[in-house]
Amino acid sequence: MWYLCMFFHRLLDYRKAEVESLAQLFLDDKDKWSSLEWRIPLHHHPDSPFHYVNLPSEDAARNIANRSILVKGIYEIWGEGGSYEELEESIRSYPDERKLPYLEPGTTFKITVDSFGKVISFQDQNDRIKGFTYIPFKGQVNLKNPDHKFWVMETDDYGSSNGLPPVEGRRIFFGREVGGADRSLLPTYQLKSRNYLGPTAMDAEIAFLMANQALATPGKLVYDPFVGTGSILVAAAHFGAMTMGADIDIRVVRDGRGPDCNVWSNFKQYGLPMPVGLLRADNNLPPWRSGLKEVFDAIICDPPYGVRAGGRKSGGRKLLKGTVDPYTVPDDKRTDHIPSTGAYSLVECVHDLLDLAARMLIMGGRLVFFYPVLREDDNVENHFPEHPCFKLIATSEQILSSRYSRVLLTMVKISPYTEEIAEAARIKHIDFRENHLKWLEDGNLHSAVFSPDPQLTATGDSKLGKEPKPKYRGKYV
Amino acid sequence: MRLLTHNMLSSNIKGVSNGFPLRIEVGKVVEKQVDFNADFLRNMFPKIEWKAFVDAAKTVGYAELPEEVDSSALESEEFLNKFHHALLELHLEEGALVCPETGRRFPVSKGIPNMLLHEDEV
């Protein structure tokens, strides 16, 4: 059955991907393997908040909507039209057997008038509600806690500040609410009230979206190899998953900023179960025993891309350059020795991450991580990392500045980790080691993001003919 | 560090061919309650290296686990409770993990094992 899904008008690229992922959690086995059908309402732009989605049952629709972060509501639409006359005709022709059960005496209901991109005055809202006398409501009105919530949603202007092109025609929907996101968890988990924060702590809303992409549920084990202050695992733990994390920086994972300001306290603060494991380890040389594989249900992370924080791996700067031999630690200094670390290029980091995930995820397990892209690259789709064990199922871009964005990649493990794949990864690992400087140069995103813009410094007007980049889908949209 | 983590880790020093299981050097062991989830335990069971797990549990002072076991034990609630307790509720808070081949100590402090290698070990 087709339902109208109204999204919050933000993070546009994440909206359908979230619903598609949650469908994997709430649809029956027979339905979940084909992707969902979507349809854009008449006159609507693909970035509009209104989308029709075909779902097999109302229970599935409710569960998806209630677990989501970006679904404002999923509605069973009783009618739609370009005017209130057309809407009436449409509602009258909607089958009675679908309507009457929700209009019965003894039930309570509420009608809300909503709009997108404009404000409807209280008086106009009231007039519109009174216009629905042709619907035979037999129940009582209850504004606080009604059994059935009906919505009138009207668009004739997208407004000026939300980045959408002008509306082609007015559209009005009338429907019964089936479910909607519980956004109240966002203020609860917002970073500004979090005890322990790092410079790259993940925003709560995005962390929840990542946990949804990873299908975090009770009984699953979720791993973050760049755990930092645990901001991504907090979201996975909220949805009931067991969590495990590693980081190369021991100050972050072990010490934090004191007894009540560390990774553990971030879980305690929300009454969430603590991670089942936290350790200090190098993603480049993971300490997992040989033979261990397929233990994690999901790996979620925000790898260091070298823009705000750079990755580190074992081995000092000079050692990795090859100008000095490894420092031999004297026996009496072994206990307190602090090993040096060197820069870890993004390409190598992502290679290691994919190799780790290919080995350690269960079949069907998900790898969800952010990948940075420079916006100059016109055809970014071709630049996403690939791996024979994984199928890329969702890419959601978030524009961070005019120079670069980050894209949330969701991959599913579709084939087992074989000897050949392991051997290819081992050879690549040696190549990274032996050609450390070359890889560091190639994978340097920092200079591309922070160097002066060639378009601004160029004296000629050769670049002026270039299309301006879209401004919306920025921080707030 | 829980025994679940211990069962997954090995010494990955260059040249070490069998770094598993790491010997546990006990400084301080604490018990922390964890919500019981039978599905999680059933999923984890086949991944656990059982002998190493039983030995590790003994080292931290828990000797209730059977020496040998197969997946039929997962039907028993009593077994699941013991498995749950040993896997998730016993923490090595302070101590070390020792490489069985080289004797290198990986310190565990505030419950966090430090598995980072020295320059001459990578």
XYZ file of C-alpha atoms in Angstrom:
599
model
C 0.000 0.000 0.000
C 1.182 3.521 -0.797
C 1.791 5.816 2.158
C 2.784 9.459 2.141
C 6.083 9.972 3.894
C 6.793 13.531 4.978
C 10.384 14.189 5.926
C 11.963 16.866 8.033
C 13.537 19.251 5.552
C 17.162 18.533 6.379
C 19.928 16.120 5.407
C 18.073 15.493 2.157
C 20.393 12.779 0.942
C 19.909 10.739 4.116
C 16.136 10.573 4.130
C 15.257 7.737 1.763
C 18.397 5.800 2.688
C 17.237 5.752 6.308
C 13.764 4.462 5.435
C 15.262 1.833 3.103
C 17.561 0.630 5.875
C 14.858 0.500 8.515
C 12.711 -1.489 6.099
C 15.346 -4.241 6.498
C 14.570 -4.291 10.214
C 10.789 -4.194 10.075
C 9.692 -5.868 6.864
C 8.934 -9.585 6.717
C 11.584 -11.760 5.142
C 9.631 -12.209 1.933
C 9.348 -8.449 1.348
C 12.670 -7.116 2.420
C 14.966 -8.168 -0.393
C 13.558 -5.936 -3.075
C 14.147 -2.221 -2.678
C 11.241 0.034 -1.771
C 9.147 1.751 -4.423
C 9.027 5.559 -4.211
C 6.897 8.085 -6.070
C 6.976 11.876 -6.007
C 3.586 13.580 -5.604
C 2.284 15.652 -8.517
C 4.117 18.994 -8.946
C 6.702 18.118 -6.283
C 10.453 18.427 -6.625
C 12.637 15.383 -5.738
C 14.048 17.370 -2.796
C 10.573 18.221 -1.486
C 9.729 16.741 1.914
C 6.770 14.815 0.469
C 7.311 11.368 -1.001
C 5.024 8.414 -1.531
C 6.448 5.072 -0.456
C 4.988 1.616 -0.991
C 5.054 -0.467 2.197
C 3.526 -3.905 2.752
C 1.722 -3.178 6.020
C 0.718 -0.440 8.412
C 2.768 -2.085 11.165
C 5.890 -1.855 9.011
C 5.114 1.782 8.204
C 4.592 2.615 11.892
C 7.751 0.841 13.067
C 9.901 2.469 10.397
C 8.519 5.932 11.115
C 8.847 5.605 14.901
C 12.437 4.401 14.778
C 13.541 6.955 12.176
C 15.166 10.318 12.766
C 14.165 12.127 9.575
C 10.560 10.967 9.011
C 8.212 13.634 10.327
C 5.284 11.361 9.675
C 3.991 8.505 7.561
C 0.349 8.932 6.571
C -2.396 6.886 5.003
C -3.613 9.428 2.473
C -7.406 9.683 2.180
C -7.282 12.298 -0.522
C -5.177 14.871 -2.310
C -5.825 17.622 -4.771
C -4.814 20.944 -6.231
C -7.664 22.748 -4.442
C -9.989 22.097 -1.476
C -12.762 21.167 -3.939
C -10.559 18.561 -5.577
C -9.483 17.338 -2.140
C -13.141 16.859 -1.103
C -13.887 14.868 -4.222
C -10.807 12.741 -3.625
C -11.660 12.053 0.043
C -15.294 11.210 -0.820
C -14.130 8.640 -3.343
C -11.707 6.981 -0.899
C -13.270 3.635 0.123
C -15.517 3.818 3.213
C -14.127 0.582 4.663
C -10.737 2.301 4.935
C -12.234 5.421 6.552
C -15.082 4.345 8.817
C -13.066 2.333 11.388
C -11.278 5.567 12.330
C -14.436 7.682 12.530
C -16.426 5.520 14.940
C -18.215 6.814 18.024
C -16.157 6.275 21.168
C -12.870 7.083 19.454
C -11.029 10.352 19.848
C -9.376 12.348 17.105
C -7.559 15.530 16.231
C -7.015 17.374 12.965
C -3.791 19.317 12.489
C -3.218 21.779 9.678
C 0.367 21.797 8.500
C 2.114 23.513 5.654
C 5.535 23.520 4.142
C 7.302 26.757 3.284
C 4.591 29.106 4.536
C 2.659 29.958 7.673
C -1.114 29.505 7.897
C -2.787 31.778 10.432
C -4.731 30.293 13.312
C -7.984 31.629 11.851
C -7.284 30.055 8.454
C -6.367 26.774 10.105
C -9.688 26.758 11.919
C -11.596 27.551 8.743
C -9.894 24.699 6.953
C -10.700 22.240 9.747
C -14.342 23.355 9.719
C -14.436 22.697 5.987
C -14.156 18.948 6.633
C -17.760 18.567 7.798
C -18.332 16.234 4.847
C -16.222 13.600 6.636
C -18.594 11.793 9.034
C -16.548 12.109 12.247
C -18.509 10.389 15.058
C -15.763 10.439 17.695
C -14.797 13.076 20.230
C -12.152 15.695 19.685
C -9.116 15.247 21.939
C -6.223 17.569 21.286
C -3.829 16.127 23.861
C -3.899 12.397 23.374
C -6.183 11.371 20.492
C -6.598 7.816 19.184
C -6.398 9.016 15.598
C -4.420 11.959 14.246
C -5.492 13.471 10.957
C -3.342 15.902 9.027
C -4.058 18.470 6.352
C -0.815 19.312 4.608
C -0.664 22.111 2.123
C 2.069 23.359 -0.183
C 1.790 26.192 -2.634
C 5.158 27.750 -1.984
C 8.346 26.091 -0.791
C 9.446 29.307 0.903
C 12.574 31.186 0.014
C 15.248 29.853 2.300
C 15.139 26.099 1.885
C 16.875 25.754 -1.450
C 14.002 24.349 -3.492
C 12.912 25.709 -6.884
C 9.513 27.480 -7.110
C 6.462 25.246 -6.718
C 4.759 24.262 -9.938
C 1.305 23.940 -8.465
C -0.556 23.846 -5.177
C -1.002 20.423 -3.573
C -3.102 19.548 -0.523
C -3.038 16.184 1.260
C -5.424 14.801 3.871
C -4.380 11.685 5.743
C -4.263 9.678 8.931
C -0.958 9.558 10.778
C 0.547 6.097 11.136
C 3.769 7.047 12.942
C 6.551 9.582 13.188
C 10.088 10.096 14.430
C 10.751 10.675 18.091
C 13.022 13.695 17.753
C 12.923 14.253 21.502
C 15.950 12.010 21.749
C 18.032 14.601 19.900
C 17.975 17.241 22.664
C 18.664 14.449 25.162
C 21.775 13.364 23.303
C 22.903 16.731 21.927
C 26.625 17.251 22.129
C 26.480 20.439 24.138
C 25.248 18.533 27.176
C 27.657 15.615 26.666
C 30.264 15.314 29.425
C 33.220 14.167 27.393
C 33.774 15.661 23.966
C 36.602 15.575 21.465
C 37.234 17.909 18.526
C 35.546 15.506 16.112
C 32.767 14.070 18.280
C 29.920 13.023 16.008
C 26.760 15.118 16.083
C 23.929 13.203 17.767
C 21.523 13.334 14.834
C 24.105 11.998 12.377
C 25.225 9.371 14.887
C 21.633 8.091 15.122
C 21.369 8.048 11.336
C 24.586 6.016 11.213
C 23.221 3.580 13.796
C 20.063 3.230 11.703
C 22.081 2.611 8.542
C 23.966 -0.059 10.498
C 20.692 -1.663 11.708
C 21.753 -1.530 15.362
C 19.369 -3.638 17.472
C 19.563 -5.638 20.718
C 21.734 -8.750 20.470
C 24.049 -7.301 17.809
C 27.704 -6.407 18.234
C 28.777 -3.081 16.729
C 32.429 -2.041 16.432
C 34.040 1.369 15.920
C 37.792 1.192 15.161
C 38.159 4.987 15.620
C 36.056 5.246 18.756
C 37.399 8.514 20.169
C 34.911 9.764 22.748
C 32.412 7.067 21.751
C 29.919 9.461 20.150
C 28.882 7.012 17.412
C 28.653 3.995 19.709
C 26.382 5.938 22.080
C 23.737 5.995 19.328
C 24.169 2.271 18.615
C 23.875 1.517 22.342
C 20.689 3.596 22.522
C 19.134 1.178 20.038
C 20.216 -1.740 22.229
C 23.320 -3.003 20.417
C 26.411 -4.247 22.238
C 29.313 -1.974 21.404
C 33.056 -2.302 21.117
C 35.621 0.333 20.232
C 39.303 0.892 19.655
C 41.486 3.935 19.260
C 45.182 4.514 18.789
C 45.203 7.430 21.234
C 45.310 6.013 24.747
C 44.647 9.377 26.356
C 41.235 9.419 24.749
C 40.073 5.875 25.486
C 41.674 5.339 28.889
C 42.024 8.673 30.589
C 39.528 11.113 29.169
C 39.402 14.243 31.265
C 38.977 12.641 34.646
C 36.935 10.053 36.510
C 33.530 11.350 35.363
C 34.571 12.625 31.983
C 35.639 9.770 29.750
C 34.229 7.321 27.236
C 32.561 5.237 29.963
C 30.889 8.285 31.515
C 29.344 9.208 28.162
C 27.380 5.945 28.314
C 26.612 6.281 32.023
C 25.262 9.781 31.447
C 22.374 8.362 29.392
C 21.904 5.190 31.413
C 23.161 3.105 28.491
C 25.034 -0.188 28.845
C 28.806 0.335 28.731
C 30.757 -0.846 25.709
C 31.611 -4.544 26.068
C 35.154 -3.728 25.069
C 37.393 -0.726 24.650
C 41.000 -1.068 23.705
C 43.970 0.828 22.418
C 44.954 -0.581 19.071
C 46.240 0.528 15.693
C 43.819 0.061 12.809
C 46.880 -0.499 10.637
C 48.043 -3.478 12.733
C 44.905 -4.828 14.383
C 45.565 -7.258 17.254
C 42.806 -9.771 16.419
C 43.794 -13.401 16.722
C 44.258 -15.310 13.497
C 41.211 -17.379 12.676
C 38.859 -14.847 14.227
C 36.343 -13.686 11.653
C 32.696 -12.800 11.198
C 32.125 -11.552 14.755
C 30.727 -8.046 14.245
C 27.228 -7.367 12.976
C 28.186 -3.859 11.973
C 31.190 -1.568 11.855
C 30.371 2.134 12.133
C 32.996 4.835 12.090
C 34.166 8.255 11.050
C 37.733 7.610 9.908
C 40.258 10.449 10.290
C 40.445 12.114 6.892
C 43.257 14.456 7.738
C 41.220 17.658 7.521
C 40.160 18.332 11.087
C 42.080 15.431 12.612
C 44.716 13.318 10.949
C 45.057 9.575 11.298
C 48.016 8.022 13.097
C 49.585 4.605 12.804
C 52.474 2.826 14.462
C 55.981 3.884 13.491
C 57.671 7.265 13.812
C 57.866 9.889 11.111
C 61.496 9.192 10.269
C 61.059 5.453 10.553
C 58.204 5.489 8.043
C 60.221 7.700 5.701
C 62.950 5.097 5.892
C 65.642 7.538 7.075
C 66.208 5.736 10.382
C 66.053 2.134 11.499
C 63.533 1.092 14.140
C 64.464 2.313 17.575
C 65.359 -0.625 19.761
C 63.778 -0.085 23.110
C 66.210 -0.861 25.949
C 64.906 -3.629 28.196
C 64.719 -1.461 31.300
C 62.542 1.120 29.502
C 60.084 -1.320 27.933
C 57.303 -0.968 30.476
C 56.888 2.773 30.204
C 57.934 3.236 26.608
C 55.610 5.385 24.536
C 55.767 4.154 20.938
C 55.917 6.846 18.282
C 53.263 7.126 15.637
C 53.305 8.589 12.161
C 50.803 9.991 9.693
C 48.241 7.561 8.333
C 46.983 8.488 4.894
C 43.296 8.327 4.096
C 43.748 5.789 1.297
C 45.646 3.431 3.554
C 43.202 3.972 6.390
C 40.228 3.150 4.161
C 42.039 0.143 2.704
C 42.650 -1.191 6.218
C 39.082 -0.466 7.228
C 37.634 -2.382 4.275
C 39.992 -5.280 4.863
C 39.099 -5.408 8.551
C 35.384 -5.175 7.805
C 35.580 -7.842 5.079
C 37.129 -10.223 7.571
C 35.314 -9.326 10.769
C 31.735 -8.671 9.629
C 29.179 -11.453 9.467
C 27.673 -12.140 6.044
C 25.017 -9.489 5.472
C 26.725 -7.299 8.087
C 27.031 -3.592 7.401
C 29.956 -1.232 7.137
C 28.849 2.373 7.617
C 31.423 5.140 7.415
C 32.061 8.666 6.268
C 34.212 9.268 3.226
C 35.354 12.759 2.267
C 35.117 14.027 -1.293
C 36.426 17.206 -2.853
C 33.595 19.011 -4.549
C 35.723 19.861 -7.570
C 35.498 16.230 -8.589
C 32.508 16.297 -10.883
C 31.888 12.589 -10.944
C 32.268 11.561 -7.334
C 30.329 8.312 -7.705
C 33.318 6.742 -9.407
C 35.698 7.557 -6.606
C 34.129 5.640 -3.750
C 36.249 2.813 -2.380
C 35.353 -0.673 -3.539
C 35.945 -4.142 -2.215
C 35.027 -7.566 -3.635
C 33.246 -8.539 -0.392
C 31.006 -5.467 -0.317
C 28.100 -3.975 -2.162
C 27.566 -0.231 -1.781
C 23.879 0.298 -1.034
C 23.603 3.928 0.017
C 25.552 7.154 -0.394
C 24.403 10.246 1.482
C 26.272 13.467 0.989
C 26.597 16.197 3.575
C 28.194 19.373 2.278
C 30.702 20.723 4.775
C 32.178 23.675 2.904
C 32.392 24.962 -0.650
C 35.478 22.772 -1.059
C 34.533 19.408 0.348
C 31.734 17.235 1.623
C 31.546 13.986 3.463
C 29.508 11.103 2.169
C 28.032 8.474 4.424
C 28.633 5.149 2.715
C 26.615 2.084 3.645
C 28.023 -1.218 2.444
C 26.710 -4.742 2.905
C 28.968 -7.759 3.046
C 27.829 -9.985 0.205
C 30.652 -12.494 -0.145
C 33.013 -14.222 2.265
C 36.582 -13.173 2.982
C 38.771 -15.600 1.033
C 42.469 -16.497 1.180
C 43.061 -14.627 -2.101
C 41.490 -11.436 -0.776
C 43.531 -11.695 2.416
C 46.727 -12.178 0.405
C 45.970 -9.186 -1.865
C 45.399 -7.072 1.253
C 48.716 -8.234 2.741
C 50.605 -7.236 -0.419
C 48.862 -3.859 -0.462
C 49.764 -3.382 3.211
C 53.453 -3.883 2.347
C 53.160 -1.472 -0.582
C 51.757 1.176 1.782
C 54.665 0.577 4.145
C 57.345 0.708 1.514
C 55.969 3.716 -0.338
C 54.798 5.621 2.707
C 55.634 9.106 1.385
C 54.029 8.588 -1.999
C 50.775 7.418 -0.447
C 50.823 10.232 2.062
C 51.171 12.734 -0.776
C 48.420 11.168 -2.878
C 45.992 10.902 -0.054
C 46.434 14.391 1.310
C 43.075 16.035 1.551
C 44.119 18.763 3.940
C 45.984 20.854 1.366
C 43.131 20.543 -1.122
C 40.646 21.791 1.456
C 42.734 24.568 2.936
C 44.949 25.807 0.084
C 43.855 29.118 -1.489
C 41.032 28.655 -3.938
C 42.463 28.702 -7.488
C 39.217 30.270 -8.660
C 39.758 33.224 -6.371
C 43.457 33.636 -7.057
C 43.284 33.156 -10.821
C 43.729 36.468 -12.546
C 42.021 35.617 -15.811
C 38.293 34.997 -16.165
C 38.767 31.483 -17.509
C 36.944 29.924 -14.571
C 34.035 32.317 -14.502
C 32.011 30.292 -16.955
C 31.814 27.393 -14.484
C 28.401 26.533 -13.047
C 28.021 27.720 -9.475
C 27.858 24.893 -6.969
C 24.494 24.305 -5.337
C 24.291 26.211 -2.090
C 21.623 24.177 -0.378
C 22.112 20.799 1.239
C 24.504 22.659 3.498
C 24.763 22.605 7.224
C 21.090 22.934 8.014
C 19.442 21.287 5.034
C 38.597 -5.774 29.793
C 36.054 -8.555 29.561
C 36.919 -12.092 28.642
C 35.060 -11.578 25.356
C 37.758 -9.102 24.352
C 40.512 -11.351 25.689
C 39.241 -14.163 23.514
C 39.530 -11.993 20.418
C 43.017 -10.589 20.978
C 46.444 -11.916 20.209
C 49.972 -10.593 20.270
C 50.702 -9.279 16.781
C 54.408 -8.602 17.250
C 56.389 -9.101 14.043
C 57.728 -12.643 13.841
C 55.386 -14.078 16.481
C 53.558 -16.980 14.875
C 51.217 -17.922 17.673
C 50.323 -14.978 19.884
C 47.096 -16.518 21.174
C 45.937 -16.911 23.875
C 47.488 -14.073 25.804
C 48.289 -15.065 29.370
C 46.397 -12.951 31.888
C 48.360 -11.312 34.689
C 45.799 -10.355 37.293
C 46.119 -7.070 39.155
C 42.509 -6.372 39.985
C 39.313 -8.079 38.806
C 35.909 -6.459 39.203
C 32.397 -7.670 38.479
C 30.005 -5.435 36.578
C 26.438 -6.419 35.877
C 25.366 -6.597 32.248
C 21.856 -7.148 30.870
C 21.355 -10.725 29.774
C 20.702 -11.221 26.065
C 20.386 -14.847 24.967
C 20.548 -14.002 21.237
C 23.833 -12.234 21.698
C 25.267 -15.221 23.574
C 24.083 -17.672 20.915
C 25.636 -15.499 18.191
C 28.930 -15.230 20.047
C 29.245 -18.829 21.159
C 30.553 -20.286 17.861
C 33.183 -17.515 17.642
C 34.692 -18.252 21.045
C 37.897 -20.257 21.360
C 36.561 -22.368 24.202
C 39.716 -23.721 25.837
C 41.309 -20.284 26.002
C 38.061 -18.929 27.409
C 37.830 -21.537 30.196
C 41.483 -20.986 31.125
C 41.047 -17.216 31.153
C 37.978 -17.532 33.383
C 39.960 -19.695 35.829
C 42.764 -17.148 35.878
C 40.373 -14.410 36.942
C 38.852 -16.705 39.560
C 35.797 -18.289 37.913
C 35.906 -22.067 37.574
C 32.254 -22.895 36.868
C 32.590 -23.351 33.108
C 32.621 -26.874 31.604
C 35.954 -27.868 30.025
C 34.292 -29.130 26.906
C 31.047 -28.026 25.403
C 29.076 -28.113 22.169
C 26.283 -25.957 20.842
C 23.563 -28.132 22.447
C 24.550 -26.503 25.763
C 22.949 -23.286 24.506
C 19.543 -24.852 25.259
C 20.348 -24.809 28.953
C 19.546 -21.633 30.829
C 22.008 -22.534 33.542
C 24.813 -22.769 31.010
C 23.804 -19.507 29.341
C 23.910 -17.734 32.701
C 27.423 -18.992 33.408
C 28.547 -18.173 29.890
C 27.068 -14.687 30.196
C 28.764 -14.087 33.528
C 32.183 -15.232 32.344
C 32.002 -13.546 28.953
C 30.669 -10.153 29.935
C 30.592 -9.549 33.680
C 34.146 -10.314 34.784
C 36.505 -7.442 34.110
C 40.225 -7.327 34.299
C 40.495 -3.779 35.580
C 44.251 -3.715 36.218
C 46.868 -6.187 35.079
C 48.458 -7.251 31.851
C 48.195 -9.560 28.871
C 51.385 -11.468 28.213
C 52.483 -12.702 24.792
C 52.847 -16.506 25.065
C 55.823 -16.546 22.710
C 57.962 -13.535 23.674
C 56.727 -12.716 27.170
C 55.995 -9.097 26.114
C 53.525 -7.501 28.539
C 50.587 -5.558 27.157
C 49.410 -3.539 30.146
C 45.718 -3.349 31.064
C 44.874 -0.218 32.995
C 41.440 1.181 33.878
C 40.038 -1.816 32.011
C 41.686 -0.851 28.714
C 44.297 -3.154 27.183
C 47.080 -1.280 25.427
C 47.832 -3.351 22.352
C 50.022 -0.790 20.593
C 53.374 -2.172 19.506
C 56.790 -0.614 20.047
C 58.855 0.580 17.076
C 60.997 -2.549 17.001
C 57.982 -4.865 17.098
C 56.148 -3.782 13.949
